[in-house]
XYZ file of C-alpha atoms in Angstrom:
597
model
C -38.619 -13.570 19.163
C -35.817 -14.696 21.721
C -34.985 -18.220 20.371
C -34.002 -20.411 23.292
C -33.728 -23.850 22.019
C -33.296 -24.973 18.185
C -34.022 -28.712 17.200
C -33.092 -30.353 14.136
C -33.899 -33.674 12.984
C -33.565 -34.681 9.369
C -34.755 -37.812 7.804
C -34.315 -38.729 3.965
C -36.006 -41.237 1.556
C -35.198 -42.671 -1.928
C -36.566 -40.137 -4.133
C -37.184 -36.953 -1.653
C -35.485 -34.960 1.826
C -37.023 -33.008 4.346
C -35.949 -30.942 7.237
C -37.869 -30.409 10.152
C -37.158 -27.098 12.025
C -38.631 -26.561 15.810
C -38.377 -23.431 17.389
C -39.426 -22.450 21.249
C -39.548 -19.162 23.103
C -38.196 -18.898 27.049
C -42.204 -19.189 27.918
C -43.343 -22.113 28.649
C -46.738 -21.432 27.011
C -45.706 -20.386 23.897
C -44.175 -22.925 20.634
C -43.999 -21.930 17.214
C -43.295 -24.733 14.858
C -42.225 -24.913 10.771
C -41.770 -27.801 8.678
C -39.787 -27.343 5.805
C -40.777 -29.561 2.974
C -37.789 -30.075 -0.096
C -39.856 -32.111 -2.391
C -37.188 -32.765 -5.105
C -34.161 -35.125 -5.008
C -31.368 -33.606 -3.681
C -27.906 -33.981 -6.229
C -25.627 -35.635 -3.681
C -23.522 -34.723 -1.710
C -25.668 -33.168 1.030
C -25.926 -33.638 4.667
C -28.307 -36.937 4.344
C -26.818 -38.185 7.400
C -29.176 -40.240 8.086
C -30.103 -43.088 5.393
C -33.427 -44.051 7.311
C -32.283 -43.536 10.995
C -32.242 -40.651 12.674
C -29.906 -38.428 14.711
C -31.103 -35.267 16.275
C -29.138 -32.080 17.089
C -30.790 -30.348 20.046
C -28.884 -26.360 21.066
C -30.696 -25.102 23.818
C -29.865 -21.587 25.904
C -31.362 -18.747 28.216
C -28.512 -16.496 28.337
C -26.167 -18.772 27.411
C -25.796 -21.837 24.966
C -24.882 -25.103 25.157
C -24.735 -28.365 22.872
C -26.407 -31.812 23.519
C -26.045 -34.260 20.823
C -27.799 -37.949 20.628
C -27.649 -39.687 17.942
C -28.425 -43.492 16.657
C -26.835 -45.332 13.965
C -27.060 -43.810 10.853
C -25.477 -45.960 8.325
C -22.552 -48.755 8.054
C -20.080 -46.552 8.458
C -20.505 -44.136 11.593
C -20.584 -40.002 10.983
C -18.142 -38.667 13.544
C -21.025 -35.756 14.277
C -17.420 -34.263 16.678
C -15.184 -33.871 13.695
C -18.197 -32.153 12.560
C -18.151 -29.680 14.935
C -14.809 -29.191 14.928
C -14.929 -28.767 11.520
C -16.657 -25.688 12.100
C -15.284 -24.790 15.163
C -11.962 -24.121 12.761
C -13.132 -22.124 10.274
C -14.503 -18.786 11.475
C -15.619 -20.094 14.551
C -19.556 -21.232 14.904
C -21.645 -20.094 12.491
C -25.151 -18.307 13.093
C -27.919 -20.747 13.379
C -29.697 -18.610 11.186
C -26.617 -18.863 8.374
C -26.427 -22.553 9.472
C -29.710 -23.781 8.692
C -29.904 -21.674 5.909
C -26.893 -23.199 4.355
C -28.668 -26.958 5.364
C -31.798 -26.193 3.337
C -30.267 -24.814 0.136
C -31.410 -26.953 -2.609
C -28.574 -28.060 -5.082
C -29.921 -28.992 -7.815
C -29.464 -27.144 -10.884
C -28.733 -27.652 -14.684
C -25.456 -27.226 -16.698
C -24.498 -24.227 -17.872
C -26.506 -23.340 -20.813
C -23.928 -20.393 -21.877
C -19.875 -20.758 -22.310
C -17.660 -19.795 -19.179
C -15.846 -16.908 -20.183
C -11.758 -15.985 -19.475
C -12.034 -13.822 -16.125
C -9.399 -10.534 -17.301
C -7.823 -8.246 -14.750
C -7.151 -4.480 -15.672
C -5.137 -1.668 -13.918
C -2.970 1.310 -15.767
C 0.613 2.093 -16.830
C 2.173 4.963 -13.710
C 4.442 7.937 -15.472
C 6.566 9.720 -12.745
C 7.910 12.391 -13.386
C 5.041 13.241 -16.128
C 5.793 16.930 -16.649
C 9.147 16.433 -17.503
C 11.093 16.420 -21.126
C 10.591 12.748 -21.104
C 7.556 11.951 -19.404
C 5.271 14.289 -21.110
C 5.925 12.549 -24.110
C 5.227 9.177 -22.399
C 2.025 10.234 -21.413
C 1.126 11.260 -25.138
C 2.271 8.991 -27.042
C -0.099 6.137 -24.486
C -2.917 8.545 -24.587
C -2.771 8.306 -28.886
C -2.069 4.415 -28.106
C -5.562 4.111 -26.404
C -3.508 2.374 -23.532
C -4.586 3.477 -19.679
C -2.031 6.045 -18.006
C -2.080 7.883 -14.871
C 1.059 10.598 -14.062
C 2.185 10.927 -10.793
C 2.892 14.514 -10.328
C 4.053 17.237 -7.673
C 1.997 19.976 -9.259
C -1.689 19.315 -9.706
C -2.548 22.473 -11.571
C 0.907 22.658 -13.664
C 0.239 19.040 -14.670
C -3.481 20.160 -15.702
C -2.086 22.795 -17.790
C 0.592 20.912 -19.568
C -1.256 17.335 -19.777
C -4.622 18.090 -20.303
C -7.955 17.926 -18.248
C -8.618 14.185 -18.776
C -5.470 12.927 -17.649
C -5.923 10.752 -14.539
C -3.604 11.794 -11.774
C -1.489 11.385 -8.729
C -0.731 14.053 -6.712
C 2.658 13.012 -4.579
C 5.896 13.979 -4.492
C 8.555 10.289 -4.213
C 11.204 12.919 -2.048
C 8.436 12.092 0.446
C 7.102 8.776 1.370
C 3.905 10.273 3.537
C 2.981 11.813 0.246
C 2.758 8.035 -1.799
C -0.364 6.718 -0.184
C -0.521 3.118 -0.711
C -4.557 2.998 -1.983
C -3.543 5.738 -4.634
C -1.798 3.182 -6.207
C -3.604 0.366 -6.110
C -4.151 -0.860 -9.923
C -0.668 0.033 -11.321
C 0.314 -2.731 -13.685
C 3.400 -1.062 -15.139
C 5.692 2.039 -14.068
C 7.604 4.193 -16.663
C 9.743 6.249 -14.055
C 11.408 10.070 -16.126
C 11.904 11.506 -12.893
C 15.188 12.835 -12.391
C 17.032 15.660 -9.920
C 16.591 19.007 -11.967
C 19.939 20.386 -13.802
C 19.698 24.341 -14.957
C 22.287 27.054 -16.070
C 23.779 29.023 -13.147
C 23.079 31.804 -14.984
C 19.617 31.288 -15.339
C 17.059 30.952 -18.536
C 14.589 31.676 -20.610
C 10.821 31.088 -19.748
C 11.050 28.185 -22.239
C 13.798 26.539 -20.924
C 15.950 27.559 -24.016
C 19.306 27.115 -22.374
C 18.069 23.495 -20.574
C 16.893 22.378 -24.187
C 20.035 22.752 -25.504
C 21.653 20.194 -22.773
C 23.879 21.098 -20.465
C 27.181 20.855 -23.178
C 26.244 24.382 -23.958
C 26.221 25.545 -19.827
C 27.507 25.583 -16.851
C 25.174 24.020 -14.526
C 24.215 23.627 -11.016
C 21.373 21.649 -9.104
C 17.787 23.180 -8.916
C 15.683 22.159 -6.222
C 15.894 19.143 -4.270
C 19.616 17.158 -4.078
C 20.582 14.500 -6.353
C 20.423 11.919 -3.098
C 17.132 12.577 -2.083
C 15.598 12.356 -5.699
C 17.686 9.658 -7.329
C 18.478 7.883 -3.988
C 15.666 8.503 -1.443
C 12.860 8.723 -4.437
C 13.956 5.677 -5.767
C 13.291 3.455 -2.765
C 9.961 5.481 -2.023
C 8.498 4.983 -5.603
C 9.615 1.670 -5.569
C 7.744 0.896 -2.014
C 4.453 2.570 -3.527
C 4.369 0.054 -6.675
C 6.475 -3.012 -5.672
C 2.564 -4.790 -4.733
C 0.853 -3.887 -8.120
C 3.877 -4.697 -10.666
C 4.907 -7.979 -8.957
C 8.278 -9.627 -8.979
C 9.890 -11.808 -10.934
C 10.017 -14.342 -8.928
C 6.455 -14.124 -7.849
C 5.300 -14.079 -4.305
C 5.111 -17.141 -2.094
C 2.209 -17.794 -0.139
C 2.880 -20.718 1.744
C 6.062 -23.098 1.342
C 9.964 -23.640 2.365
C 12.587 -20.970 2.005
C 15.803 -21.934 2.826
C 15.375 -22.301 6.242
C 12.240 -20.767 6.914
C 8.752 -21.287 6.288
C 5.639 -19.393 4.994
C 3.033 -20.506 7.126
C -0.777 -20.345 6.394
C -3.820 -21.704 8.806
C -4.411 -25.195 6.920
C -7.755 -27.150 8.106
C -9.707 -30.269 6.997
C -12.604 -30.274 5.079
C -14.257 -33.295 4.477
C -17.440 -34.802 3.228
C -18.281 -35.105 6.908
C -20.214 -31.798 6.626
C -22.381 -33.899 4.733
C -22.876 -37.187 6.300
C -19.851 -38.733 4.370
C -16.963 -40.348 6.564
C -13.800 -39.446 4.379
C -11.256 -37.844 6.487
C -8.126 -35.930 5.182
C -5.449 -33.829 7.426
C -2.321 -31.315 6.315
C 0.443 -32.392 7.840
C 4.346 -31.054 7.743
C 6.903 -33.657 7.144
C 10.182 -32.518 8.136
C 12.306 -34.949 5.242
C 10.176 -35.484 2.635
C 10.706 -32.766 0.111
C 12.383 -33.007 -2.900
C 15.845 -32.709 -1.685
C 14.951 -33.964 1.811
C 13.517 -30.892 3.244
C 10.692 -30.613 4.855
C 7.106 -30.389 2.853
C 3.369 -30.030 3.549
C 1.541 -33.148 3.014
C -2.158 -33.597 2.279
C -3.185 -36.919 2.942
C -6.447 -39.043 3.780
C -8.708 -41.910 3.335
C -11.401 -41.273 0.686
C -15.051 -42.562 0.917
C -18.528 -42.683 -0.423
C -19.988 -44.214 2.212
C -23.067 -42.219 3.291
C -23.396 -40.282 -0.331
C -20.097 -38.940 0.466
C -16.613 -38.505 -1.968
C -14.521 -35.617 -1.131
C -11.623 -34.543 1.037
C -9.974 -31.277 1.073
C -7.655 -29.143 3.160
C -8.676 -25.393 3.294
C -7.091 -22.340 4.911
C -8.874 -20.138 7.370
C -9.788 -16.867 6.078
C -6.417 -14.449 6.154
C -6.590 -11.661 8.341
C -5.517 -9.227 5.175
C -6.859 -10.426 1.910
C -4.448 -10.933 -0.472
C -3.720 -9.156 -3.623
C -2.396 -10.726 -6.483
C -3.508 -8.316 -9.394
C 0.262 -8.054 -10.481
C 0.545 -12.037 -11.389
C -1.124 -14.434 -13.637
C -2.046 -16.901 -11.507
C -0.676 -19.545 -8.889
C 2.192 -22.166 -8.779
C 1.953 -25.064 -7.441
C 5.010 -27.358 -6.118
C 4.084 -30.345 -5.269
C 4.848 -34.464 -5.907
C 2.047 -35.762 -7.655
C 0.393 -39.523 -7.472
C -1.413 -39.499 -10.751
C -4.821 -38.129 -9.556
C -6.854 -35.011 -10.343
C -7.343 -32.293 -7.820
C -9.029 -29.100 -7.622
C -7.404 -25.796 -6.665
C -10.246 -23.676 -4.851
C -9.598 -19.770 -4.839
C -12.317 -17.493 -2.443
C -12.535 -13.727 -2.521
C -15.524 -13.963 0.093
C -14.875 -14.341 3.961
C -18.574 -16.202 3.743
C -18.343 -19.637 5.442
C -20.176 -21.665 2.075
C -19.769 -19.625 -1.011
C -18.749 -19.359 -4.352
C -14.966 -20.427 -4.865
C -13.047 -19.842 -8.275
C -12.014 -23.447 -9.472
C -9.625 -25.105 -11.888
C -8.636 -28.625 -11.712
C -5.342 -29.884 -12.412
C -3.370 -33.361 -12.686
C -0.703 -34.831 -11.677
C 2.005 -37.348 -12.691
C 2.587 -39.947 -10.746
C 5.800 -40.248 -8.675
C 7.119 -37.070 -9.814
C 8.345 -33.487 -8.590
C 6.128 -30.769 -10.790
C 5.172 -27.104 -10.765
C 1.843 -27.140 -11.783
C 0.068 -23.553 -12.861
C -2.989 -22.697 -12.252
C -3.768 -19.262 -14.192
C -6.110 -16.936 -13.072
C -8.192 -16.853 -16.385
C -8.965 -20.704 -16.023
C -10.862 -20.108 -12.673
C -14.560 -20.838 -13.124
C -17.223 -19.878 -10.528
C -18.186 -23.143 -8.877
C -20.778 -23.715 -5.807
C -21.277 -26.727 -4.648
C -19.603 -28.411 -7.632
C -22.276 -26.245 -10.366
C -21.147 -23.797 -12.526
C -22.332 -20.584 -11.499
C -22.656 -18.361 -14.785
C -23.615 -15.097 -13.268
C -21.161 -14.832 -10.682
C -19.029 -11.553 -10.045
C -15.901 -11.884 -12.193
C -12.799 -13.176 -9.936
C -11.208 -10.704 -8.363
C -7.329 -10.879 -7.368
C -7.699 -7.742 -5.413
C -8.879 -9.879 -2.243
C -7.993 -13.492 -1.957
C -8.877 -14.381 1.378
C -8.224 -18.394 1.502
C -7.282 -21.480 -0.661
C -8.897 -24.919 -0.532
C -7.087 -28.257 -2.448
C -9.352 -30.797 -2.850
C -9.746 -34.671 -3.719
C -13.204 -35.737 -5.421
C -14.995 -37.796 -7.055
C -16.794 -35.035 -8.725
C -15.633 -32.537 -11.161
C -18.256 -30.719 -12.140
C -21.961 -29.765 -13.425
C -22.554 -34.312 -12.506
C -19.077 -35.220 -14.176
C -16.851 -37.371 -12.231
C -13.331 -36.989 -11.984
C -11.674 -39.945 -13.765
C -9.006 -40.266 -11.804
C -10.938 -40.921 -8.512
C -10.174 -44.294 -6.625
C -11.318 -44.543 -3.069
C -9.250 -45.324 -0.166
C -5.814 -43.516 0.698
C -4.192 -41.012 -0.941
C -0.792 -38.436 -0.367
C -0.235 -35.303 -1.692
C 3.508 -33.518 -0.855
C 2.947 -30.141 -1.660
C 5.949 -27.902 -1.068
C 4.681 -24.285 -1.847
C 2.090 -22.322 -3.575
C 3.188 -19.480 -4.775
C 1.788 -16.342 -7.476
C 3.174 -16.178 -10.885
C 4.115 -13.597 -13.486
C 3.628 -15.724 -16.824
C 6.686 -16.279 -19.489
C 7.712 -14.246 -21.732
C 8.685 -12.074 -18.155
C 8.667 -8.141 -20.017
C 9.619 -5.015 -17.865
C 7.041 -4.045 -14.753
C 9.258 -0.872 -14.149
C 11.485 1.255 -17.520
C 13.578 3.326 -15.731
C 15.307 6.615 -17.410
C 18.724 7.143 -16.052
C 21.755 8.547 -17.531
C 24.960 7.532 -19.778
C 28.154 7.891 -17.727
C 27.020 6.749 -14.013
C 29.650 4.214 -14.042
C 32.488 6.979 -14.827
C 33.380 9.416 -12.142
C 35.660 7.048 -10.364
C 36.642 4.444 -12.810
C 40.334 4.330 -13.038
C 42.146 5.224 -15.381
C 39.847 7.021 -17.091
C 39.962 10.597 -19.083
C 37.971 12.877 -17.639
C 38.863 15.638 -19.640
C 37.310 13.737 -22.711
C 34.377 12.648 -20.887
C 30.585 14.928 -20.741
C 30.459 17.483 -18.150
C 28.157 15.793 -15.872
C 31.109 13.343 -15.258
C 33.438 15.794 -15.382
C 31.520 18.090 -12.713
C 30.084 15.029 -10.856
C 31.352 16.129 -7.378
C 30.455 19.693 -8.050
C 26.765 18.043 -8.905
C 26.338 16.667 -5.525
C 27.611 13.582 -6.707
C 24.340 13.445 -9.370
C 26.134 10.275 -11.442
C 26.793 8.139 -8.587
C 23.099 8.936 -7.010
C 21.271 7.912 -9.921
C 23.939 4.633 -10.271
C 22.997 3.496 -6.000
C 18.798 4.177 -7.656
C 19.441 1.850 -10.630
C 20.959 -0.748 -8.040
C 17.453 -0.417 -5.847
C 15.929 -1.243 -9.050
C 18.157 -4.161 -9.893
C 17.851 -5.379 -6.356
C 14.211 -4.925 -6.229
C 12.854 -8.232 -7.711
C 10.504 -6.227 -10.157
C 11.090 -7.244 -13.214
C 13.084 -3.860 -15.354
C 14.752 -2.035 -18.279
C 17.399 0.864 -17.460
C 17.912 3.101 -20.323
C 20.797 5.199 -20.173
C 20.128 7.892 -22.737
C 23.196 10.065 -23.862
C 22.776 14.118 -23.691
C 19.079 14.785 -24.667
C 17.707 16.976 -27.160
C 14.613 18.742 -28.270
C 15.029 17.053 -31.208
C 12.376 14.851 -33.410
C 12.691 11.482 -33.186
C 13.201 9.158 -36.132
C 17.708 8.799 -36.230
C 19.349 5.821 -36.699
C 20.059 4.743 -33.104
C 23.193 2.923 -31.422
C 22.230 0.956 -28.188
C 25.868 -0.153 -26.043
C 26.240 -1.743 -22.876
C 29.013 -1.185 -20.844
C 28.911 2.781 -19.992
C 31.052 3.756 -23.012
C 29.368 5.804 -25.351
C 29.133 9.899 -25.144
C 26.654 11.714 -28.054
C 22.714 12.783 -27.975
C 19.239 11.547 -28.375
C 16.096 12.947 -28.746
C 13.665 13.085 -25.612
C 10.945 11.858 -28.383
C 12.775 8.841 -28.784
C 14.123 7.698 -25.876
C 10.039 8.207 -25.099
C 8.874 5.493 -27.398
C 11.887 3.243 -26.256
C 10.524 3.400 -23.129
C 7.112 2.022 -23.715
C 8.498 -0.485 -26.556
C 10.984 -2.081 -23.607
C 7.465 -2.667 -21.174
C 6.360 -5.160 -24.190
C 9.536 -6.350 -25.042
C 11.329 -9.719 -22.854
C 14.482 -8.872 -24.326
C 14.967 -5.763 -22.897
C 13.925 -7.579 -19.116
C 16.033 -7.295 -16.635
C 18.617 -5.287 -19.022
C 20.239 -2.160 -18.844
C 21.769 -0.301 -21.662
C 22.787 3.257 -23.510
C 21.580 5.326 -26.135
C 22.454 7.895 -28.834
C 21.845 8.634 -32.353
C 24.516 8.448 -34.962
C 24.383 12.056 -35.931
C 26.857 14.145 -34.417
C 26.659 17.181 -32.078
C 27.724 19.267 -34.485
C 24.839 18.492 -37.414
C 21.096 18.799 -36.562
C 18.078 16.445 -37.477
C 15.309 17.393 -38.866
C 12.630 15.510 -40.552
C 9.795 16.527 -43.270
C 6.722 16.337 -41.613
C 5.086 15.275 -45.067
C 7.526 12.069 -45.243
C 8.807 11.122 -41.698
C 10.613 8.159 -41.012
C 8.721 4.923 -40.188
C 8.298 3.867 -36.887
C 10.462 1.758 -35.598
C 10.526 -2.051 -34.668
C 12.891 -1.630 -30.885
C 13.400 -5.141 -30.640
C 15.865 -5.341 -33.452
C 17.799 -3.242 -30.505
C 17.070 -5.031 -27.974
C 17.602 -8.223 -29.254
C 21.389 -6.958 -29.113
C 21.223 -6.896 -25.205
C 22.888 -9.078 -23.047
C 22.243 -9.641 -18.948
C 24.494 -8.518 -15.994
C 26.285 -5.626 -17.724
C 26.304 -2.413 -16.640
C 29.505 -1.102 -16.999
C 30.055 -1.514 -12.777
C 32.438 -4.149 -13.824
C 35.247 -1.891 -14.389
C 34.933 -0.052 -11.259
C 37.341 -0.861 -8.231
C 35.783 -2.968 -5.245
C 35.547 -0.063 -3.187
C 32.808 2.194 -3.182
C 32.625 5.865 -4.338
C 32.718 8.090 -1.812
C 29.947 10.251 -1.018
């Protein structure tokens, strides 16, 4: 049926509501009417505009549409039916009639919860690149026998089967090449444990089993296999670190809207108000050039608050973002903002719907003062229309698509909020931005190498010093490759441990270890260990943001060996890393001018 004109008129009494809906075709001849009885008291508020008057909404069209409005009084205070519009107007555009009066006639009354809310929890898997090598095989065990989520990102699909195991989840990509790191292959990596490294061999060649290569490269001459030291350490590193910088987050989280220096992180802000429902509170978002905390300019949502016409809330939302966001890498959001004493709700939507469900937590405020106020993800509840909604879908991070703050006099499931005062109100608000919560531990262990720091510091020995320092230049410059990847890393944001592991063996782990900062040290390690150190530093915040070396205390010259019936106890790494200390490297030594490459 072509709909051609749509009437609305809405009248309420003291205990019941009803909504009258007339519909009429382009002939003349031909009416259909429905009447729409809601027998129960509606919960306020609701769009009882019209407190025994009457105002009538008549859209009438052939091809196209247009909107005549008349209206008589409808209370004490008059419902500005334009702001109304406009109100919708902003966000999305006009609804559907269909949608519209759909949304009018929902009932809203509904009981409390009758079950707990539970904690919403977010999930996503620790990335190993570089999973077939010495290192990151072991990785990839030793979380499999943890029970912890892995996935490898490998080159070699089939060689990776073979040496992993069928049930291994996996990445085909090579980080040499950025085409090959598609961005949705990626999406749910929480944590990164990057072994991959530029491939060293004897000149001479080796055994099938890598005899020679076990041994470390003390005991050969070597040379580079495959691809260069630059476009592995270098290249690789930025490309790997592009493919997971969104899922592991940064330190400083990631700022949604707010003041930078200055520049600004803008979002759509609009007002909504109780005037969707009849009420006359208005509210706006406004940006005040000198009022933030050290004179700066700041957002300000401000208003006038009333409960005239059943009304009582004011809010400022954003219009739905044109890429949802995704904040699976942080724990929730920050607020900055200068606080008047009052309680507020932070509103969180993962539907571009124009009236759905948004995930809610309310927060307060001290009066007067200059706070960060955090919001975590786990205390958002599933709230419509200020009820509880217990079967909602769990809230997803994956796809934010707006924000709403909001002043009422409600809280929720028919409490009040007991701050609520009518009349005017101010709310500063300098950014909102996502949050990785303290204790900060590593997003991204990286393996490097001992000795990056040492091919051109001066003064020093070279003839005392590991071949690969020695033969750096011969190496395509291998040491001060995977030094410029460590400084992506450190530049990154991500939050990171760099473990510099001396000359690695196929030995077991279980030594007595010596961890150094600095660049100093020369001796071995076993792969096996520096393995476990690896996925010790992701839980660890004392080895964040830290980068250090490794070796055992036995000497070249003796082997280690354990008795599998009686092997050493694991052990606990954060008597190591509590040793660490932040900002050295062992770049300190090194003359202002770069190495040349």
């Amino acid at each position: 049926m072509e709909i051609c004109s749509l009437a609305l008129q809405l009248s309420s009494q003291p205990s019941s509501s009803s909504l009258l809906l007339k519909t009429s075709t382009s002939s003349p001849t031909t009416t259909t009417r429905r009447n729409f009885l809601l027998s129960s008291q509606l919960p306020n508020p609701f769009l009882q505009i019209l407190a025994g008057n009457h105002s009538f909404l008549h859209l009438s069209s052939s091809k196209s549409c247009s909107v005549r409005l008349s209206t008589k009084p409808i209370s004490a205070e008059a419902w500005d039916i334009g702001r109304f519009l406009r109100t919708l107007y902003f966000f999305n555009g006009p609804p559907s009639p269909s949608k519209f009066f759909e949304s009018l006639i929902a009932q809203l009354s509904g009981s409390s919860p009758s079950k707990p809310v539970e904690e919403m929890e977010t999930s996503g898997f620790i990335l190993v690149a570089g999973a077939t090598g010495g290192v990151g095989r072991r990785v990839v065990d030793i979380l499999r026998k943890k029970g912890l989520p892995v996935r490898a990102l490998v080159r070699n699909e089939e060689k990776a089967r073979k040496m992993l195991g069928p049930d291994i989840g996996l990445i085909v990509g090579d980080v040499t090449k950025a085409s090959t790191l598609a961005p949705e292959n990626f999406k749910g990596v929480r944590k990164v444990i990057n072994a991959v490294s530029v491939i060293v061999g004897p000149k001479e060649g080796d055994t099938p089993e890598r005899a020679k290569y076990s041994q470390g490269i003390k005991f050969f001459e070597p040379e580079i296999k495959g691809d260069s030291p630059k476009l592995v350490e270098f290249i690789g590193m930025q490309n790997l670190i592009n493919a997971v910088k969104s899922g592991v987050g940064l330190r400083n989280g990631k700022l949604l809207f707010g003041f930078e220096g200055n520049s600004i992180k803008e979002i759509p802000w609009g007002a909504l108000d109780d005037v969707v429902m009849g009420g006359v509170s208005e509210s706006s978002f406004q940006i005040d050039m000198k009022g933030g905390e050290t004179g700066g300019p700041t957002g300000v949502f401000k208003g006038v608050l009333s409960t005239a016409n059943n009304g009582g809330f004011t809010s400022i939302r954003t219009r739905n973002f044109s890429v949802p966001e995704d904040l699976s890498a942080y724990d929730g959001l920050e607020l900055r903002l200068k606080g008047d004493g009052r309680r507020y709700k932070l509103i969180v939507r993962t539907s571009t719907d124009w009236d759905t469900v948004g995930y809610t937590a309310g927060f307060d405020t001290a009066k007067g003062e200059w706070q960060s106020v955090r919001v975590p993800f786990t205390s958002l509840r599933a709230i419509f229309r200020a009820r509880t909604v217990t079967d909602a879908p769990p809230f997803d991070p994956t796809n934010i698509v707006s924000l709403q703050l909001m002043f009422s006099k409600f809280e929720y499931d028919g409490k009040l909020n007991p701050t609520f005062v009518e009349g005017p109100f101010q709310l500063p608000l300098s950014s909102i931005r996502a949050y990785i919560k303290d204790p900060i531990t590593p997003r991204f262990v990286h393996v490097s190498s001992a000795g990056v720091t040492r091919p051109e510091r001066p003064g020093l020995d070279l003839s005392k010093q590991p071949p690969a320092v020695r033969l750096n230049k011969e190496l395509d410059f291998i040491l001060t490759f995977k030094l410029k990847g460590e400084d992506l890393i450190r530049e990154s944001g991500i939050p990171y441990a760099i473990i510099r592991p001396c000359a690695l063996t196929e030995e077991p782990a279980g030594a007595d270890l010596i961890f150094d900062q600095g660049d100093n040290i020369t001796g071995k390690v076993s792969r096996e260990e520096i393995a476990r150190i690896c996925i010790a530093a992701l839980e660890s915040p004392y080895a964040c943001d830290k980068t250090f070396e490794v070796k055992s205390v036995i000497p070249f010259s003796e082997p280690f060996t354990v008795d599998p019936e009686n092997p050493p106890p694991e052990k606990d790494y954060n008597v190591y890393f509590k040793t660490l200390k932040d900002g050295i490297t062992g770049k300190e030594l090194l003359e202002q001018t770069p190495a040349p490459v």
